[in-house]
Amino acid sequence: MLGLLFFVFVLAVFLGFELISKVPSQLHTPLMSGSNAISGITIVGALVAAGQGEGGLTVTILGTLAVVAAMINVVGGYLVTDRMLGMFRHKDGGAK
Amino acid sequence: MLSSDHPLITSLYILASVLFIVGLKMLNRAATARRGNLISGVGMLAAIVATCLLKGISFQWILLGAIVGSAIGAVASYSVKMTAMPEMVGLFNGFGGLASMLVAWAEFHKWRGLGWEAYLRTLGAGAPDSSLFTAVAAVFTAIVGAVTFSGSVVAFLKLAEWITGRPILFRGQRLLNGAIVLATLAAAAAVVVQRPTGGAAYAAFGAVMTLGLVLGVTSVIPIGGADMPVVISLLNSYSGVAAAAAGFIILNNGLIVAGSLVGASGLILTNIMCKAMNRSLANVLFSGFGAVETASSSAVQGEVKPVSVEDAYYILEAARSVVFVPGYGMAVAQAQHVVRELGQLLEKNGAEVKYCIHPVAGRMPGHMNVLLAEASVPYEQLVEPGDVNPVIDTVDVAIVIGANDVVNPAAREDRTSPLWGMPIINVDQARTCIVLKRSMRPGFAGVENPLFFKPNTRMLFGDAKASISALVAEFKSE
């Protein structure tokens, strides 16, 4: 199990480096805030802690706080990225 | 409902990972970026749905947290001004780090309450046979998450100018930071050795989180405003690492894949920013660049030639090609809309207009691009230094708006300059260069700029927005 996790981890890191090699600078901000939204994936751990009820009320409360923080990251991150990208325009005035 | 190794759950996490990868790939190109962001959002939804299908999940607390968090995120993202985008992105990022830290804390508490055997069962099938591994993952997540959170909050405070944007330095700072790192590691080791048994282990875990939070503050305060693009992208990378580490605690491949993608892409962006300043990451993080007004070794020769709005108008009126070089000053003055208006008037007047953007202009990667996009400048007109520098001698007028260090020819000419070797936009080689500036104060790096003393440079003093508006009025009265 652990070997497999590390296997996935190393491959994903390499994939990340390959994906983001040549980004035009006008996309630096959207790329950053878009990937920032993805880091809100920690919501998965937060949902488990808040919803499973294992470990008592403290875990539930910590989990719920984590859900709040992660949702701010996810919702805020995706919406703000979308808002920015909606402003990028072509010469003919069409939104992209 | 379903156990964590149910094929449907696994498939949904795989789907989420694939959608994140496709989305990130599409964010690389302007034409597909918006759809890419949407696809990555669908991936997030898939991961959330998969988690909610797990057996034993009850929803009252989740709903409460999700509603509160979504509302805050939505309101913040719609109300934020484009000029305040760097601090908002930084703050969102910090919340990701906070979430990871809280997840680590919750898992630690759960483990302590249930004992290892029972905790192992909650992790589901394929759980590690070693509690050492989970303990290491938990403290690592807590540290990185805490540093991301408090570091991002400090970056936010600096960018929003609630605290000074200048580097905050004091004697023995590095020594203190080193001591905090050592103390953090010692507390982490104490947790790992004891595993979650007894009060001492809990105290140690609390110490890990507290020291992580302190470390985030002390490592960001010595970094100046002009270096913020590097810090923001580095913290972005950290939040990914924290999420991936949380994946190692709860044994979730979806977290590991998404977290590592963000960690890697954040590092690449950090590297691009460092290269654009010709400095190493270590130099950015530890040097306190721009803390002191460095007395330039070679006194700058020549005299400053101020120009009136009217004279600047005559220069621009005759120009056939014009390049705007915006910097942080344009963001501060909120001048992007009048700049675009002036650009359109110049085009109507028959000039070819470009906007040349240095990668580290502003306070986050791509800051100037976002502002000009807000002002509806078509992105075909936004060019990079590599496109402009080779043909800069054919440019009639370069207009520098609130940029300083990124157009400082000392980077090319003065080996003793702190900026030496930084790739700049060679506006001093344009036929005429008009610099819009409040006063003769040096830029954030505190370095004297010989550009202002060049024979072909004209200084248009005053607020950037007011000056550009006056130029626009001159063109309109024509």
Coordinates of C-alpha atoms in Angstrom, one line a residue:
Chain A
M1 CA 0.0 0.0 0.0
L2 CA 2.6 2.5 1.0
G3 CA 4.8 1.7 -2.0
L4 CA 1.8 2.3 -4.2
L5 CA 1.1 5.7 -2.6
F6 CA 4.7 6.8 -3.2
F7 CA 4.5 5.5 -6.8
V8 CA 1.5 7.6 -7.4
F9 CA 3.0 10.6 -5.7
V10 CA 6.3 10.6 -7.7
L11 CA 4.4 10.1 -11.0
A12 CA 2.0 13.0 -10.2
V13 CA 4.9 15.3 -9.3
F14 CA 6.6 14.6 -12.6
L15 CA 3.3 15.0 -14.4
G16 CA 2.9 18.4 -12.7
F17 CA 6.4 19.6 -13.9
E18 CA 5.6 18.4 -17.5
L19 CA 2.2 20.0 -17.6
I20 CA 3.3 23.5 -16.7
S21 CA 6.4 23.9 -18.6
K22 CA 5.7 26.7 -21.1
V23 CA 2.9 29.0 -19.8
P24 CA 2.5 32.4 -21.5
S25 CA 2.9 35.1 -18.8
Q26 CA -0.6 36.5 -19.3
L27 CA -1.8 33.2 -17.8
H28 CA 0.4 33.2 -14.8
T29 CA -2.2 34.6 -12.4
P30 CA -5.1 32.4 -13.6
L31 CA -2.8 29.3 -13.5
M32 CA -1.8 30.2 -10.0
S33 CA -5.3 30.8 -8.7
G34 CA -6.7 27.9 -10.7
S35 CA -4.1 25.5 -9.2
N36 CA -4.7 27.1 -5.9
A37 CA -8.3 26.0 -6.1
I38 CA -7.2 22.5 -6.8
S39 CA -5.2 22.5 -3.6
G40 CA -8.6 22.7 -1.8
I41 CA -8.8 19.0 -2.5
T42 CA -8.0 18.7 1.1
I43 CA -11.8 19.1 1.4
V44 CA -11.9 15.3 1.1
G45 CA -10.1 14.8 4.4
A46 CA -12.2 17.6 6.0
L47 CA -15.4 15.9 4.9
V48 CA -14.3 12.6 6.4
A49 CA -13.4 14.2 9.7
A50 CA -16.6 16.2 9.9
G51 CA -19.0 13.6 8.7
Q52 CA -17.8 10.2 10.0
G53 CA -18.4 10.9 13.6
E54 CA -15.4 8.8 14.7
G55 CA -13.4 10.2 17.5
G56 CA -16.0 12.3 19.2
L57 CA -17.1 15.9 19.0
T58 CA -13.6 17.5 18.9
V59 CA -12.9 15.7 15.6
T60 CA -16.3 16.7 14.2
I61 CA -15.7 20.4 15.1
L62 CA -12.1 20.4 13.8
G63 CA -13.5 18.7 10.6
T64 CA -16.2 21.3 10.2
L65 CA -13.8 24.1 10.6
A66 CA -11.6 22.4 8.0
V67 CA -14.6 22.1 5.7
V68 CA -15.2 25.9 6.0
A69 CA -11.6 26.7 5.3
A70 CA -11.4 24.3 2.3
M71 CA -14.6 25.5 0.8
I72 CA -13.4 29.1 1.0
N73 CA -10.3 27.9 -0.9
V74 CA -12.3 25.8 -3.5
V75 CA -15.3 28.1 -4.2
G76 CA -13.3 31.3 -3.9
G77 CA -10.4 29.9 -6.0
Y78 CA -12.5 28.6 -8.9
L79 CA -14.9 31.7 -9.1
V80 CA -12.1 34.2 -9.0
T81 CA -10.2 32.4 -11.7
D82 CA -13.3 32.2 -13.8
R83 CA -13.9 35.9 -13.3
M84 CA -10.3 36.8 -14.4
L85 CA -10.4 34.5 -17.4
G86 CA -13.7 36.0 -18.4
M87 CA -12.0 39.4 -18.8
F88 CA -9.3 38.2 -21.3
R89 CA -10.5 39.3 -24.6
H90 CA -9.6 38.9 -28.3
K91 CA -9.0 41.9 -30.5
D92 CA -12.5 41.5 -32.0
G93 CA -13.9 42.1 -28.5
G94 CA -15.2 38.5 -28.0
A95 CA -14.7 37.2 -24.5
K96 CA -12.5 34.1 -24.1
Chain B
M1 CA -23.1 3.5 2.1
L2 CA -20.0 2.4 0.3
S3 CA -16.6 1.4 1.7
S4 CA -13.5 3.3 0.7
D5 CA -12.3 0.7 -1.7
H6 CA -15.6 0.3 -3.6
P7 CA -15.1 0.5 -7.4
L8 CA -17.4 3.5 -7.7
I9 CA -15.5 5.5 -5.1
T10 CA -12.2 4.6 -6.7
S11 CA -13.5 5.5 -10.2
L12 CA -14.8 8.9 -9.0
Y13 CA -11.4 9.7 -7.5
I14 CA -9.6 8.6 -10.7
L15 CA -12.1 10.7 -12.7
A16 CA -11.3 13.7 -10.5
S17 CA -7.6 13.2 -10.9
V18 CA -7.9 13.0 -14.7
L19 CA -10.1 16.1 -14.8
F20 CA -7.5 18.1 -12.7
I21 CA -4.8 17.1 -15.1
V22 CA -6.8 18.0 -18.2
G23 CA -8.0 21.2 -16.6
L24 CA -4.4 22.3 -15.7
K25 CA -3.2 21.4 -19.2
M26 CA -6.0 23.6 -20.7
L27 CA -5.0 26.5 -18.3
N28 CA -1.8 26.7 -20.2
R29 CA -3.4 28.2 -23.3
A30 CA -5.5 31.4 -23.4
A31 CA -8.0 30.0 -25.8
T32 CA -8.9 27.0 -23.6
A33 CA -8.1 28.4 -20.1
R34 CA -11.6 29.2 -19.0
R35 CA -13.0 25.8 -20.0
G36 CA -9.9 24.2 -18.3
N37 CA -10.8 25.9 -15.0
L38 CA -14.4 24.7 -15.3
I39 CA -13.2 21.1 -16.0
S40 CA -11.0 21.2 -13.0
G41 CA -14.0 22.4 -11.0
V42 CA -16.0 19.4 -12.1
G43 CA -13.1 17.2 -11.0
M44 CA -13.4 18.8 -7.5
L45 CA -17.1 18.1 -7.5
A46 CA -16.5 14.5 -8.4
A47 CA -14.1 14.1 -5.5
I48 CA -16.6 15.7 -3.1
V49 CA -19.4 13.4 -4.3
A50 CA -17.2 10.4 -3.9
T51 CA -16.4 11.3 -0.3
C52 CA -20.0 12.0 0.5
L53 CA -20.9 8.4 -0.7
L54 CA -18.6 6.9 1.9
K55 CA -20.4 4.8 4.5
G56 CA -21.0 6.4 7.8
I57 CA -21.0 10.0 6.6
S58 CA -23.6 12.2 8.1
F59 CA -24.3 15.5 6.7
Q60 CA -25.5 18.1 9.2
W61 CA -22.0 19.3 10.1
I62 CA -20.7 19.0 6.6
L63 CA -23.6 21.1 5.3
L64 CA -23.1 23.8 7.9
G65 CA -19.4 24.0 7.1
A66 CA -19.9 23.9 3.3
I67 CA -22.6 26.6 3.3
V68 CA -20.5 28.9 5.5
G69 CA -17.3 28.3 3.5
S70 CA -19.0 28.6 0.1
A71 CA -20.7 31.8 1.0
I72 CA -17.5 33.4 2.2
G73 CA -15.6 32.3 -0.8
A74 CA -18.3 33.4 -3.3
V75 CA -18.8 36.8 -1.8
A76 CA -15.1 37.4 -1.5
S77 CA -14.4 36.4 -5.1
Y78 CA -17.1 38.6 -6.6
S79 CA -16.5 41.6 -4.4
V80 CA -12.7 41.7 -4.7
K81 CA -11.3 44.5 -6.9
M82 CA -8.9 43.4 -9.6
T83 CA -6.2 45.6 -8.1
A84 CA -6.6 43.7 -4.9
M85 CA -6.3 40.3 -6.6
P86 CA -2.8 39.4 -5.3
E87 CA -3.8 39.6 -1.7
M88 CA -7.1 37.7 -2.3
V89 CA -5.3 34.9 -4.2
G90 CA -2.8 34.7 -1.3
L91 CA -5.6 34.6 1.3
F92 CA -7.6 31.8 -0.5
N93 CA -4.4 29.9 -0.6
G94 CA -3.8 30.3 3.1
F95 CA -7.2 28.8 3.8
G96 CA -6.2 25.7 1.9
G97 CA -3.2 25.4 4.2
L98 CA -5.4 25.9 7.2
A99 CA -7.7 23.2 6.1
S100 CA -4.9 20.7 5.7
M101 CA -3.5 21.6 9.1
L102 CA -7.0 21.1 10.7
V103 CA -7.4 17.7 8.9
A104 CA -4.0 16.6 10.4
W105 CA -5.2 17.7 13.8
A106 CA -8.5 16.0 13.5
E107 CA -6.9 12.7 12.4
F108 CA -4.4 13.0 15.2
H109 CA -7.2 13.4 17.7
K110 CA -9.2 10.6 16.3
W111 CA -6.1 8.2 16.4
R112 CA -5.5 9.2 20.0
G113 CA -9.1 8.6 21.1
L114 CA -9.5 5.3 19.3
G115 CA -6.1 3.7 19.7
W116 CA -4.1 2.5 16.7
E117 CA -6.0 -0.7 16.0
A118 CA -9.4 1.0 15.8
Y119 CA -8.0 4.0 14.0
L120 CA -6.5 1.6 11.4
R121 CA -10.0 0.3 10.7
T122 CA -11.4 3.7 10.0
L123 CA -8.7 4.2 7.4
G124 CA -10.3 1.3 5.6
A125 CA -8.8 -1.4 3.5
G126 CA -5.1 -1.1 2.5
A127 CA -4.2 0.7 5.7
P128 CA -0.5 0.9 6.5
D129 CA 0.8 -1.6 8.9
S130 CA 3.1 1.0 10.4
S131 CA 1.9 3.7 12.8
L132 CA 5.3 5.4 12.3
F133 CA 4.3 6.3 8.7
T134 CA 1.0 7.9 9.7
A135 CA 2.6 9.8 12.5
V136 CA 5.2 11.3 10.2
A137 CA 2.6 12.2 7.6
A138 CA 0.5 13.9 10.3
V139 CA 3.2 16.1 11.7
F140 CA 4.5 16.9 8.2
T141 CA 1.0 18.0 7.1
A142 CA 0.5 20.0 10.2
I143 CA 3.8 21.9 9.7
V144 CA 3.4 22.6 6.0
G145 CA -0.3 23.5 6.4
A146 CA 0.5 25.9 9.3
V147 CA 3.4 27.6 7.5
T148 CA 1.2 28.0 4.4
F149 CA -1.6 29.5 6.5
S150 CA 0.3 32.1 8.6
G151 CA 2.7 32.9 5.7
S152 CA -0.2 33.6 3.4
V153 CA -1.9 35.8 6.0
V154 CA 1.3 37.8 6.4
A155 CA 1.6 38.1 2.6
F156 CA -2.0 39.3 2.6
L157 CA -1.4 41.9 5.3
K158 CA 1.7 43.2 3.4
L159 CA -0.1 43.3 0.0
A160 CA -3.1 45.0 1.5
E161 CA -0.7 47.4 3.2
W162 CA -2.2 46.7 6.6
I163 CA 1.5 46.3 7.6
T164 CA 4.5 47.7 5.8
G165 CA 5.4 46.2 2.5
R166 CA 9.1 46.7 3.2
P167 CA 11.2 43.9 4.6
I168 CA 11.1 43.7 8.4
L169 CA 14.5 42.8 9.5
F170 CA 16.2 42.6 12.9
R171 CA 19.5 41.5 14.3
G172 CA 19.7 37.7 14.7
Q173 CA 16.7 37.1 12.5
R174 CA 18.2 34.1 10.7
L175 CA 19.4 32.7 14.0
L176 CA 15.9 33.0 15.4
N177 CA 14.4 31.3 12.3
G178 CA 17.0 28.5 12.5
A179 CA 16.1 28.0 16.1
I180 CA 12.3 27.9 15.3
V181 CA 13.0 25.3 12.6
L182 CA 15.0 23.2 15.1
A183 CA 12.3 23.5 17.7
T184 CA 9.7 22.5 15.2
L185 CA 11.7 19.4 14.2
A186 CA 12.2 18.5 17.8
A187 CA 8.5 18.7 18.6
A188 CA 7.7 16.7 15.5
A189 CA 10.2 14.0 16.6
A190 CA 8.6 13.9 20.0
V191 CA 5.2 13.3 18.4
V192 CA 6.6 10.6 16.1
V193 CA 8.4 8.8 18.9
Q194 CA 5.5 8.8 21.4
R195 CA 2.7 8.3 18.8
P196 CA -0.5 9.7 20.1
T197 CA -0.4 8.3 23.6
G198 CA -0.6 10.4 26.7
G199 CA -0.8 14.1 27.2
A200 CA 2.8 14.7 26.3
A201 CA 2.3 13.6 22.7
Y202 CA -0.7 16.0 22.4
A203 CA 1.3 18.9 23.9
A204 CA 4.0 18.1 21.3
F205 CA 1.5 18.1 18.5
G206 CA 0.2 21.4 19.7
A207 CA 3.7 22.7 19.7
V208 CA 4.3 21.5 16.2
M209 CA 1.3 23.5 14.9
T210 CA 2.1 26.6 17.0
L211 CA 5.8 26.6 15.9
G212 CA 4.6 26.0 12.3
L213 CA 2.4 29.1 12.5
V214 CA 5.2 31.2 14.0
L215 CA 7.6 30.0 11.3
G216 CA 5.2 31.1 8.6
V217 CA 5.2 34.6 10.0
T218 CA 8.9 34.9 10.7
S219 CA 9.9 33.6 7.2
V220 CA 7.6 35.9 5.3
I221 CA 8.1 39.2 7.2
P222 CA 11.7 39.7 5.9
I223 CA 10.6 39.6 2.3
G224 CA 9.9 42.9 0.5
G225 CA 6.8 43.8 -1.6
A226 CA 8.6 43.6 -4.9
D227 CA 9.5 39.9 -4.2
M228 CA 5.9 39.0 -3.5
P229 CA 5.3 37.2 -6.8
V230 CA 7.9 34.7 -5.7
V231 CA 6.4 34.3 -2.3
I232 CA 2.8 34.0 -3.5
S233 CA 3.7 31.2 -6.0
L234 CA 5.9 29.4 -3.4
L235 CA 3.1 29.4 -0.8
N236 CA 0.8 28.1 -3.6
S237 CA 3.2 25.2 -4.0
Y238 CA 3.2 24.6 -0.2
S239 CA -0.6 24.4 -0.1
G240 CA -0.4 21.6 -2.7
V241 CA 2.3 19.8 -0.7
A242 CA 0.2 20.1 2.4
A243 CA -2.8 18.6 0.6
A244 CA -0.7 15.7 -0.8
A245 CA 0.7 15.0 2.7
A246 CA -2.9 14.9 4.1
G247 CA -3.5 12.3 1.4
F248 CA -0.7 10.2 3.0
I249 CA -2.5 10.3 6.4
I250 CA -5.9 9.3 5.2
L251 CA -4.5 7.1 2.3
N252 CA -6.3 8.8 -0.5
N253 CA -4.7 8.8 -4.0
G254 CA -7.0 11.6 -5.2
L255 CA -5.5 14.0 -2.6
I256 CA -2.0 12.8 -3.4
V257 CA -2.3 13.4 -7.2
A258 CA -4.1 16.7 -6.9
G259 CA -1.8 18.0 -4.2
S260 CA 1.4 17.0 -6.0
L261 CA 0.2 18.6 -9.3
V262 CA -0.3 21.9 -7.4
G263 CA 3.0 21.5 -5.6
A264 CA 4.9 20.9 -8.8
S265 CA 3.2 23.7 -10.8
G266 CA 3.7 26.2 -8.0
L267 CA 7.4 25.4 -7.9
I268 CA 7.7 25.9 -11.7
L269 CA 6.0 29.3 -11.4
T270 CA 8.3 30.2 -8.5
N271 CA 11.2 29.3 -10.7
I272 CA 10.0 31.4 -13.6
M273 CA 9.7 34.4 -11.2
C274 CA 13.2 33.9 -9.8
K275 CA 14.7 33.6 -13.3
A276 CA 12.9 36.8 -14.3
M277 CA 14.8 38.5 -11.5
N278 CA 18.0 36.6 -12.1
R279 CA 18.1 35.6 -8.4
S280 CA 18.1 32.3 -6.6
L281 CA 15.2 31.3 -4.5
A282 CA 17.5 31.3 -1.4
N283 CA 18.4 35.0 -2.2
V284 CA 14.7 36.0 -2.4
L285 CA 13.8 34.2 0.8
F286 CA 16.7 35.2 3.0
S287 CA 18.4 38.4 1.7
G288 CA 15.8 41.0 2.8
F289 CA 16.4 42.6 -0.6
G290 CA 15.5 46.3 -0.7
A291 CA 15.5 46.7 3.1
V292 CA 18.2 49.4 3.0
E293 CA 18.6 52.3 0.6
T294 CA 21.9 51.2 -1.0
A295 CA 24.1 54.0 -1.9
S296 CA 25.0 53.3 -5.5
S297 CA 28.7 53.0 -5.9
S298 CA 28.9 54.9 -9.1
A299 CA 27.2 58.3 -9.0
V300 CA 24.7 58.6 -11.8
Q301 CA 25.7 61.0 -14.5
G302 CA 23.4 63.5 -16.3
E303 CA 20.4 65.6 -15.4
V304 CA 16.7 64.9 -15.1
K305 CA 14.6 66.4 -17.8
P306 CA 11.0 66.9 -16.7
V307 CA 8.3 67.3 -19.3
S308 CA 4.9 68.9 -19.2
V309 CA 1.7 67.1 -20.3
E310 CA 1.5 69.3 -23.3
D311 CA 5.0 68.5 -24.5
A312 CA 4.4 64.8 -23.8
Y313 CA 1.4 65.1 -26.0
Y314 CA 3.4 66.5 -28.9
I315 CA 5.9 63.6 -28.6
L316 CA 3.1 61.0 -28.6
E317 CA 1.2 62.7 -31.3
A318 CA 4.1 62.3 -33.7
A319 CA 4.9 58.7 -32.6
R320 CA 4.2 55.8 -35.0
S321 CA 5.0 53.1 -32.5
V322 CA 4.4 53.2 -28.8
V323 CA 5.1 50.7 -26.1
F324 CA 3.5 50.9 -22.6
V325 CA 5.5 49.4 -19.8
P326 CA 3.2 49.1 -16.7
G327 CA 4.4 48.4 -13.2
Y328 CA 3.0 48.3 -9.7
G329 CA 2.5 52.1 -9.8
M330 CA -0.2 51.5 -12.4
A331 CA -2.0 49.2 -10.0
V332 CA -1.7 51.6 -7.1
A333 CA -3.0 54.5 -9.2
Q334 CA -5.7 52.2 -10.6
A335 CA -4.7 53.7 -14.0
Q336 CA -5.4 50.7 -16.2
H337 CA -8.6 52.1 -17.7
V338 CA -7.2 55.5 -18.7
V339 CA -4.1 53.7 -20.0
R340 CA -6.2 51.6 -22.3
E341 CA -8.1 54.8 -23.4
L342 CA -4.8 56.5 -24.2
G343 CA -3.7 53.4 -26.1
Q344 CA -6.9 53.5 -28.2
L345 CA -6.5 57.2 -29.0
L346 CA -2.9 56.5 -30.1
E347 CA -4.0 53.7 -32.4
K348 CA -6.7 56.0 -33.9
N349 CA -3.9 58.4 -34.4
G350 CA -2.1 55.8 -36.5
A351 CA 0.4 54.4 -34.0
E352 CA 1.1 50.8 -33.4
V353 CA 0.5 50.2 -29.6
K354 CA 1.8 47.4 -27.5
Y355 CA 1.9 46.7 -23.8
C356 CA 5.2 45.1 -22.7
I357 CA 4.9 43.3 -19.4
H358 CA 7.8 42.1 -17.3
P359 CA 7.1 38.7 -15.6
V360 CA 7.7 40.2 -12.1
A361 CA 6.0 43.6 -12.6
G362 CA 3.4 44.0 -9.9
R363 CA 2.8 41.9 -6.8
M364 CA 1.9 38.5 -8.2
P365 CA 2.8 36.5 -11.3
G366 CA 0.8 38.0 -14.2
H367 CA -0.6 40.9 -12.1
M368 CA -0.3 43.5 -15.0
N369 CA -2.0 41.2 -17.5
V370 CA -5.0 40.8 -15.2
L371 CA -5.4 44.6 -14.7
L372 CA -5.1 45.3 -18.5
A373 CA -7.5 42.5 -19.3
E374 CA -9.9 44.1 -16.8
A375 CA -9.6 47.3 -18.9
S376 CA -10.4 45.3 -22.0
V377 CA -7.0 45.4 -23.6
P378 CA -7.0 42.6 -26.1
Y379 CA -4.4 40.1 -25.1
E380 CA -2.7 40.1 -28.6
Q381 CA -1.4 43.5 -27.6
L382 CA 0.2 42.2 -24.4
V383 CA 3.8 41.2 -25.2
E384 CA 6.8 40.0 -23.3
P385 CA 10.2 41.6 -23.0
G386 CA 11.7 39.0 -25.3
D387 CA 9.4 40.3 -28.1
V388 CA 10.1 43.9 -27.6
N389 CA 13.8 44.1 -26.7
P390 CA 15.1 43.0 -30.2
V391 CA 13.1 45.8 -31.9
I392 CA 13.2 48.4 -29.2
D393 CA 15.3 50.8 -31.3
T394 CA 12.5 51.0 -33.8
V395 CA 10.0 52.1 -31.0
D396 CA 9.3 55.8 -31.1
V397 CA 8.1 56.2 -27.5
A398 CA 8.2 53.9 -24.5
I399 CA 5.9 55.0 -21.7
V400 CA 6.9 53.7 -18.3
I401 CA 4.0 53.8 -15.9
G402 CA 4.9 53.1 -12.3
A403 CA 7.6 50.5 -13.2
N404 CA 11.1 51.0 -12.0
D405 CA 13.4 48.1 -11.3
V406 CA 12.2 46.1 -14.4
V407 CA 13.4 49.0 -16.7
N408 CA 16.6 49.9 -14.8
P409 CA 19.5 49.8 -17.2
A410 CA 21.9 49.3 -14.3
A411 CA 21.0 45.7 -14.6
R412 CA 22.8 45.7 -17.9
E413 CA 25.5 48.4 -17.3
D414 CA 26.5 48.4 -13.7
R415 CA 28.2 45.3 -12.4
T416 CA 28.0 46.6 -8.8
S417 CA 24.3 47.1 -8.9
P418 CA 22.1 44.7 -6.8
L419 CA 20.0 44.3 -10.0
W420 CA 23.0 43.3 -12.1
G421 CA 22.1 40.6 -14.6
M422 CA 18.3 40.9 -14.1
P423 CA 16.6 40.6 -17.5
I424 CA 15.0 44.0 -18.1
I425 CA 12.9 45.8 -20.7
N426 CA 15.4 48.1 -22.5
V427 CA 13.2 51.2 -22.7
D428 CA 16.3 53.4 -22.5
Q429 CA 17.1 52.2 -26.1
A430 CA 13.8 53.4 -27.5
R431 CA 13.9 56.7 -29.4
T432 CA 12.2 58.5 -26.6
C433 CA 11.2 57.2 -23.2
I434 CA 8.6 58.9 -21.1
V435 CA 8.6 57.9 -17.4
L436 CA 5.5 58.6 -15.3
K437 CA 6.5 58.9 -11.7
R438 CA 5.4 60.6 -8.5
S439 CA 8.8 61.7 -7.5
M440 CA 12.5 60.8 -7.8
R441 CA 12.2 58.2 -5.0
P442 CA 14.0 54.9 -6.0
G443 CA 12.0 51.7 -6.6
F444 CA 11.2 48.9 -4.1
A445 CA 14.7 47.5 -4.4
G446 CA 16.0 50.9 -3.2
V447 CA 18.3 51.2 -6.2
E448 CA 19.0 54.4 -8.1
N449 CA 17.7 54.3 -11.6
P450 CA 20.1 55.7 -14.3
L451 CA 17.2 55.6 -16.8
F452 CA 15.9 58.8 -15.4
F453 CA 19.1 60.6 -16.3
K454 CA 19.5 59.3 -19.9
P455 CA 19.4 62.0 -22.7
N456 CA 16.4 60.5 -24.4
T457 CA 14.3 60.1 -21.2
R458 CA 11.6 62.6 -20.2
M459 CA 10.1 62.6 -16.7
L460 CA 6.4 63.3 -16.4
F461 CA 5.9 63.8 -12.7
G462 CA 2.6 63.3 -10.9
D463 CA 0.0 60.7 -10.2
A464 CA 0.0 58.2 -13.1
K465 CA -3.8 58.3 -13.4
A466 CA -4.0 62.1 -13.4
S467 CA -1.1 62.4 -16.0
I468 CA -2.6 59.9 -18.4
S469 CA -6.0 61.4 -18.0
A470 CA -4.5 64.8 -18.9
L471 CA -2.9 63.3 -22.0
V472 CA -6.2 61.7 -23.0
A473 CA -7.8 65.1 -22.6
E474 CA -5.2 66.7 -24.9
F475 CA -5.8 64.0 -27.6
K476 CA -9.6 64.6 -27.3
S477 CA -9.4 68.3 -27.5
E478 CA -7.5 67.9 -30.8

